[in-house]
Coordinates of C-alpha atoms in Angstrom, one line a residue:
X10 CA -2.1 -10.7 -12.2
X11 CA -4.5 -11.5 -8.8
X12 CA -7.7 -12.5 -10.8
X13 CA -7.0 -16.4 -10.8
X14 CA -6.1 -16.1 -7.1
X15 CA -9.4 -14.0 -6.6
X16 CA -11.5 -16.6 -7.9
X17 CA -9.9 -19.6 -6.4
X18 CA -9.9 -17.9 -2.9
X19 CA -12.6 -15.3 -2.6
X20 CA -14.7 -15.7 -5.7
X21 CA -17.8 -14.0 -3.9
X22 CA -16.0 -11.3 -4.3
X23 CA -16.1 -11.0 -7.8
X24 CA -19.8 -12.0 -7.7
X25 CA -20.6 -9.2 -5.6
X26 CA -18.8 -6.7 -7.9
X27 CA -20.6 -7.8 -11.0
X28 CA -23.7 -7.7 -9.3
X29 CA -23.4 -3.9 -7.9
X30 CA -22.2 -2.6 -11.2
X31 CA -25.0 -4.4 -13.3
X32 CA -27.6 -3.3 -10.9
X33 CA -26.3 0.4 -11.3
X34 CA -25.0 1.0 -7.6
X35 CA -21.0 1.5 -8.4
X36 CA -19.7 3.2 -11.8
X37 CA -16.9 2.0 -13.8
X38 CA -13.3 2.7 -12.6
X39 CA -14.3 1.6 -9.0
X40 CA -12.4 -0.9 -6.7
X41 CA -14.0 -2.7 -4.1
X42 CA -12.4 -3.8 -1.2
X43 CA -13.7 -6.7 1.0
X44 CA -13.7 -6.0 4.6
X45 CA -14.4 -9.2 5.8
X46 CA -11.0 -10.6 4.0
X47 CA -9.4 -7.1 5.3
X48 CA -9.8 -7.6 8.9
X49 CA -9.0 -11.5 8.7
X50 CA -5.7 -10.4 7.0
X51 CA -5.0 -7.9 9.9
X52 CA -6.0 -10.4 12.5
X53 CA -3.4 -13.0 10.9
X54 CA -0.9 -10.5 10.5
X55 CA -1.1 -9.2 13.9
X56 CA -0.8 -12.7 15.6
X57 CA 2.2 -13.7 13.3
X58 CA 4.2 -10.7 14.5
X59 CA 3.1 -11.2 18.0
X60 CA 4.7 -14.7 18.1
X61 CA 7.5 -13.2 16.5
X62 CA 7.9 -10.2 18.9
X63 CA 7.7 -7.7 15.8
X64 CA 5.3 -4.7 15.6
X65 CA 3.7 -3.7 12.5
X66 CA 2.4 -0.2 11.4
X67 CA 0.1 -0.7 8.5
X68 CA -0.1 1.4 5.5
X69 CA -3.1 2.6 3.8
X70 CA -2.1 4.6 0.4
X71 CA -2.6 1.7 -1.8
X72 CA -6.2 1.3 -0.6
X73 CA -6.9 5.0 -1.3
X74 CA -6.6 5.6 2.5
X75 CA -10.0 4.2 2.6
X76 CA -11.5 5.2 6.0
X77 CA -13.6 1.7 6.4
X78 CA -10.4 0.1 5.7
X79 CA -8.6 2.0 8.0
X80 CA -10.8 1.6 10.7
X81 CA -11.0 -2.3 10.1
X82 CA -7.3 -2.9 10.2
X83 CA -7.1 -0.9 13.3
X84 CA -9.1 -3.5 15.1
X85 CA -6.0 -5.3 15.1
X86 CA -3.2 -3.1 13.9
X87 CA -4.0 0.1 16.0
X88 CA -0.8 2.2 14.7
X89 CA -0.6 2.9 11.3
X90 CA 2.9 4.5 9.2
X91 CA 1.6 7.6 7.6
X92 CA 3.5 7.9 3.9
X93 CA 3.1 11.4 3.7
X94 CA 0.9 14.5 5.0
X95 CA -2.4 13.8 3.6
X96 CA -1.8 9.9 4.6
X97 CA -1.6 11.4 8.2
X98 CA -4.5 13.4 8.3
X99 CA -6.7 10.6 6.6
X100 CA -5.3 7.9 9.1
X101 CA -6.3 10.1 12.2
X102 CA -9.5 11.3 10.7
X103 CA -10.6 7.4 10.5
X104 CA -10.3 7.0 14.2
X105 CA -6.5 5.4 13.8
X106 CA -3.2 6.1 15.3
X107 CA 0.2 7.4 14.2
X108 CA 3.1 5.1 14.4
X109 CA 5.4 6.9 12.3
X110 CA 5.1 9.6 9.6
X111 CA 7.6 11.3 7.3
X112 CA 9.2 7.8 5.9
X113 CA 8.8 8.0 2.5
X114 CA 7.9 11.3 2.3
X115 CA 9.4 14.3 4.4
X116 CA 7.1 16.1 6.5
X117 CA 6.9 20.1 5.1
X118 CA 8.3 22.3 7.7
X119 CA 4.9 24.1 7.4
X120 CA 2.9 21.5 8.5
X121 CA 5.4 20.0 11.5
X122 CA 3.3 21.6 14.2
X123 CA 0.2 20.2 13.3
X124 CA 1.6 16.8 12.7
X125 CA 3.3 16.6 16.1
X126 CA 0.2 18.2 17.6
X127 CA -1.4 14.7 16.5
X128 CA 1.3 13.1 18.6
X129 CA 2.8 10.5 16.3
X130 CA 4.9 7.6 17.7
X131 CA 7.9 8.4 15.6
X132 CA 8.9 10.8 12.8
X133 CA 11.2 9.8 10.5
X134 CA 14.0 12.4 9.1
X135 CA 16.1 12.1 6.3
X136 CA 19.0 14.7 7.6
X137 CA 20.0 17.2 10.4
X138 CA 17.9 19.8 9.0
X139 CA 14.7 18.0 8.9
X140 CA 16.0 16.8 12.8
X141 CA 16.2 20.4 13.7
X142 CA 12.9 21.3 12.1
X143 CA 11.2 18.7 14.1
X144 CA 12.7 19.7 17.1
X145 CA 11.5 23.7 16.7
X146 CA 8.1 22.5 16.3
X147 CA 8.2 20.1 19.1
X148 CA 9.6 22.5 21.6
X149 CA 6.9 25.0 20.7
X150 CA 4.1 22.5 21.8
X151 CA 6.4 21.7 25.0
X152 CA 7.0 17.8 23.8
X153 CA 9.9 16.0 22.9
X154 CA 9.3 14.1 19.6
X155 CA 11.0 10.5 19.1
X156 CA 13.1 10.3 15.7
X157 CA 13.7 7.3 13.3
X158 CA 17.2 7.8 10.4
X159 CA 16.6 6.8 7.1
X160 CA 19.9 6.2 6.9
X161 CA 21.6 5.1 3.4
X162 CA 25.0 3.3 1.7
X163 CA 26.4 2.8 -1.5
X164 CA 24.8 -0.4 -2.9
X165 CA 21.5 0.1 -1.3
X166 CA 18.3 -0.2 -3.7
X167 CA 15.7 3.1 -4.0
X168 CA 12.9 3.7 -5.9
X169 CA 13.6 6.5 -8.6
X170 CA 11.9 9.7 -6.6
X171 CA 12.8 8.3 -3.3
X172 CA 15.9 8.7 -2.9
X173 CA 17.5 10.8 0.3
X174 CA 18.6 9.8 3.8
X175 CA 21.6 9.8 6.6
X176 CA 24.8 8.4 5.0
X177 CA 25.8 5.5 7.2
X178 CA 29.4 6.4 7.6
X179 CA 28.2 9.8 8.6
X180 CA 25.5 7.9 11.3
X181 CA 27.8 8.9 14.7
X182 CA 28.2 12.7 13.7
X183 CA 24.2 12.9 12.8
X184 CA 23.3 11.0 16.0
X185 CA 25.5 13.6 18.0
X186 CA 24.0 16.7 16.4
X187 CA 20.8 15.6 17.4
X188 CA 21.4 14.6 20.7
X189 CA 22.4 18.3 20.9
X190 CA 18.7 19.5 20.1
X191 CA 16.6 20.3 22.7
X192 CA 12.9 18.8 21.8
X193 CA 14.1 15.3 20.0
X194 CA 15.5 11.9 20.8
X195 CA 16.8 9.6 18.0
X196 CA 15.3 6.1 18.8
X197 CA 16.2 4.1 15.7
X198 CA 16.8 3.8 12.2
X199 CA 15.0 2.9 8.9
X200 CA 15.0 2.3 5.0
X201 CA 12.8 1.4 2.1
X202 CA 12.7 -1.2 0.4
X203 CA 14.6 -3.7 3.1
X204 CA 12.6 -7.0 2.0
X205 CA 11.8 -7.5 -2.2
X206 CA 10.0 -10.4 -3.6
X207 CA 12.7 -12.8 -5.3
X208 CA 10.8 -14.4 -8.5
X209 CA 13.6 -17.0 -8.8
X210 CA 13.4 -18.5 -5.6
X211 CA 9.5 -17.5 -5.3
X212 CA 10.2 -16.2 -1.6
X213 CA 10.5 -12.5 0.0
X214 CA 14.4 -11.9 0.6
X215 CA 16.6 -8.9 2.4
X216 CA 17.6 -6.3 0.3
X217 CA 21.0 -4.5 0.9
X218 CA 18.7 -1.9 2.8
X219 CA 18.5 -4.2 5.5
X220 CA 22.2 -4.9 6.1
X221 CA 22.6 -0.8 6.2
X222 CA 20.3 -0.7 8.9
X223 CA 22.1 -3.4 10.8
X224 CA 25.6 -1.7 10.4
X225 CA 23.9 2.0 11.2
X226 CA 22.5 0.2 14.3
X227 CA 26.0 -1.2 15.2
X228 CA 27.8 1.6 14.5
X229 CA 25.9 3.7 16.7
X230 CA 25.7 1.3 19.7
X231 CA 29.8 1.7 19.7
X232 CA 29.8 5.5 19.4
X233 CA 27.5 5.2 22.5
X234 CA 24.4 6.3 20.9
X235 CA 22.1 3.1 20.9
X236 CA 18.8 2.8 19.5
X237 CA 16.1 0.5 20.3
X238 CA 14.0 0.4 16.7
X239 CA 15.0 -1.1 13.4
X240 CA 12.1 -0.6 11.0
X241 CA 12.4 -2.8 7.9
X242 CA 9.4 -1.8 5.8
X243 CA 8.4 -3.0 2.1
X244 CA 7.2 -6.8 1.5
X245 CA 5.6 -7.1 5.4
X246 CA 3.7 -10.2 4.9
X247 CA 2.9 -13.2 7.2
X248 CA 5.3 -15.1 5.1
X249 CA 8.3 -12.3 5.8
X250 CA 7.6 -11.4 9.2
X251 CA 10.0 -14.3 10.6
X252 CA 12.6 -13.1 8.4
X253 CA 12.4 -9.7 9.8
X254 CA 12.7 -11.3 13.1
X255 CA 15.5 -13.4 12.2
X256 CA 17.4 -9.9 11.5
X257 CA 16.9 -7.9 14.2
X258 CA 14.1 -6.0 13.0
X259 CA 11.6 -4.8 15.6
X260 CA 8.9 -3.4 12.8
X261 CA 7.3 -3.7 9.7
X262 CA 4.6 -2.1 7.7
X263 CA 2.4 -4.3 5.9
X264 CA 0.6 -2.8 2.9
X265 CA -0.3 -5.0 0.3
X266 CA -0.6 -7.8 2.2
X267 CA -3.9 -6.6 3.9
X268 CA -5.2 -7.1 0.3
X269 CA -3.1 -10.3 -0.8
X270 CA -1.7 -8.4 -3.5
X271 CA 1.9 -8.8 -3.2
X272 CA 3.6 -11.0 -5.5
X273 CA 4.0 -13.7 -3.2
X274 CA 0.4 -13.7 -3.2
X275 CA -0.1 -14.3 -7.3
X276 CA 1.8 -16.9 -7.3
X277 CA 1.5 -18.9 -4.0
X278 CA -2.1 -19.6 -3.3
X279 CA -1.6 -20.8 0.4
X280 CA -0.5 -17.5 2.0
X281 CA -2.8 -17.0 5.0
X282 CA -3.8 -13.6 3.8
X283 CA -7.2 -13.7 1.5
X284 CA -7.6 -11.7 -1.6
X285 CA -9.9 -8.6 -0.7
X286 CA -9.2 -6.3 -3.7
X287 CA -10.7 -6.2 -7.2
X288 CA -11.3 -3.6 -10.0
X289 CA -14.6 -2.8 -11.6
X290 CA -15.2 -1.4 -15.0
X291 CA -17.4 -1.7 -18.1
X292 CA -17.1 -1.9 -22.3
X293 CA -17.3 1.3 -23.3
X294 CA -17.1 0.9 -27.0
X295 CA -15.9 -1.9 -29.5
X296 CA -13.4 -1.7 -32.1
X297 CA -14.0 -2.6 -35.5
X298 CA -11.7 -5.4 -35.0
X299 CA -13.4 -6.8 -32.2
X300 CA -11.6 -5.5 -29.5
X301 CA -13.9 -3.8 -26.2
X302 CA -12.3 -1.1 -24.7
X303 CA -13.4 -0.7 -21.2
X304 CA -13.2 2.7 -18.9
X305 CA -10.0 3.4 -17.3
X306 CA -8.7 6.1 -14.5
X307 CA -7.4 3.4 -12.2
X308 CA -4.7 1.5 -14.3
X309 CA -2.1 1.8 -12.1
X310 CA 1.2 1.5 -14.7
X311 CA 3.0 -1.2 -12.7
X312 CA 0.0 -2.9 -12.1
X313 CA 0.6 -5.4 -14.8
X314 CA -3.0 -6.7 -15.2
X315 CA -3.1 -9.8 -17.4
X316 CA -6.7 -11.1 -17.8
X317 CA -10.5 -9.3 -17.5
X318 CA -13.3 -11.4 -16.3
X319 CA -16.1 -9.8 -18.7
X320 CA -19.9 -10.9 -18.2
X321 CA -21.9 -10.4 -21.3
X322 CA -25.8 -9.8 -21.1
X323 CA -26.6 -13.3 -21.8
X324 CA -24.3 -16.2 -21.1
X325 CA -21.5 -17.2 -18.5
X326 CA -18.6 -14.8 -17.9
X327 CA -15.3 -15.5 -19.5
X328 CA -11.6 -14.2 -19.4
X329 CA -10.1 -11.9 -22.0
X330 CA -6.5 -10.7 -22.1
X331 CA -5.3 -7.1 -21.0
X332 CA -3.3 -5.6 -23.7
X333 CA -0.6 -3.8 -22.6
X334 CA -0.4 0.3 -22.7
X335 CA 2.7 2.4 -22.2
X336 CA 2.8 4.2 -18.6
X337 CA 3.5 7.6 -20.2
X338 CA 0.0 7.8 -21.5
X339 CA -3.5 8.5 -20.1
X340 CA -5.4 5.5 -19.2
X341 CA -8.8 6.9 -20.5
X342 CA -9.4 3.2 -21.7
X343 CA -7.6 -0.2 -21.8
X344 CA -8.2 -2.8 -24.5
X345 CA -8.9 -6.4 -24.0
X346 CA -8.5 -8.7 -26.8
X347 CA -11.0 -9.8 -29.2
X348 CA -13.4 -12.6 -27.7
X349 CA -12.9 -15.6 -30.1
X350 CA -15.9 -17.4 -28.3
X351 CA -18.5 -17.1 -25.5
X352 CA -21.5 -14.7 -25.6
X353 CA -21.5 -11.6 -28.0
X354 CA -20.6 -8.3 -25.8
X355 CA -22.2 -5.2 -25.7
X356 CA -21.5 -1.6 -24.8
X357 CA -22.3 -1.6 -20.7
X358 CA -20.9 -4.6 -20.2
X359 CA -19.2 -5.5 -16.8
X360 CA -15.3 -6.3 -16.4
X361 CA -13.7 -7.6 -13.4
X362 CA -10.0 -7.4 -12.8
X363 CA -7.5 -8.0 -10.1
X364 CA -4.4 -6.5 -10.2
X365 CA -1.5 -4.7 -7.8
X366 CA -2.0 -0.6 -7.2
X367 CA -1.7 2.5 -6.0
X368 CA -5.1 3.7 -5.5
X369 CA -4.1 7.1 -4.3
X370 CA -2.4 7.7 -7.6
X371 CA -5.6 6.9 -9.6
X372 CA -8.6 9.1 -10.2
X373 CA -10.6 5.8 -9.1
X374 CA -13.6 5.5 -6.6
X375 CA -13.3 3.1 -3.8
X376 CA -16.0 0.7 -2.3
X377 CA -15.8 -0.8 1.0
X378 CA -18.0 -4.0 1.1
X379 CA -19.2 -5.9 4.5
X380 CA -21.1 -9.3 4.2
X381 CA -18.8 -10.9 1.4
X382 CA -17.8 -13.9 3.4
X383 CA -21.4 -14.8 4.4
X384 CA -22.7 -14.3 0.8
X385 CA -24.8 -11.3 1.7
X386 CA -22.7 -7.9 0.6
X387 CA -23.2 -4.7 1.4
X388 CA -21.8 -1.7 -0.1
X389 CA -20.9 0.8 2.9
X390 CA -20.3 3.7 0.6
X391 CA -18.4 5.1 -1.9
X392 CA -14.9 7.5 -1.3
X393 CA -12.6 9.1 -4.1
X394 CA -8.7 7.8 -4.1
X395 CA -7.8 9.6 -1.1
X396 CA -10.8 8.6 1.5
X397 CA -13.0 11.2 1.1
X398 CA -16.8 10.5 0.5
X399 CA -17.6 10.3 -3.1

């Protein structure tokens, strides 16, 4: 999905990836992340956000919560969004601050004191029971915790497994109930996804969820419970930040924009963000019909890889199509199309791919590279898919 863009805009990353695998410094099923490009992307996002009066909370689950990536981004965007409890721990252990926690995955009640002691700027709650639990934990710590309410309405778009929130028709009642709690204050509303890439227009556009946020904010103001934060995450990128500002959003959450792996970046090579991530594997065996099987482990079901650049032992690299695979099966291997030209392939030959992923749900290793932009790549180390040393 992103191989063409990466070869066109960051070929040194592909060269570095192939070299590291060929010399045995990284195993197959490894994602490599170019910290030079990530830093430049974070700086570009921060500049566009500042120009538009929008604050950004970067997300790191898609890059495996890698500590090198977190620290690189934090130089430009110091507060991050933690999608879940493990994410909150990884962000703080890497030295960044917590801007918003509990947005997609609610915090377990038993973990609230621990998370609140880390002093997140905001905690997102899906209802009164969660707000009450946060209040109890905050009261025990002697603090007042600011809340965001996830609001929902008929017609909003949610991915399976991500349902839940305060019905917009009940938002005034919810605000009144929070107002009676001792150690929390309702400061804003949020939802997900609020923006998505539209293939027909080749642009990032609002979803109905964003309209729901505006409705909730208006209703709360009319009820005498005004909120100042309207966080509208999903598809946050340099191209979409002005869209957020135009609709009154105060916050966005860039994730894939940090590595230029949003759908927009696959089709528009003029975007300011540079491709910063590739997947490296190797040929495990070759079927009798000539199709190579590469090691898997990192083939995210929604990644839709189209091509692999294979590096034969002798001769120039060439691309092969990646065959579709059913998402319900374990990706022990992934088949490539049989080559019709080029040098013969052998077991152990390198393959480099670039596609959309969520590393934290894979079993891959992750390598962080410095110096790619200068042609002197240096591997800082390998971590697992949750950011722990590998």
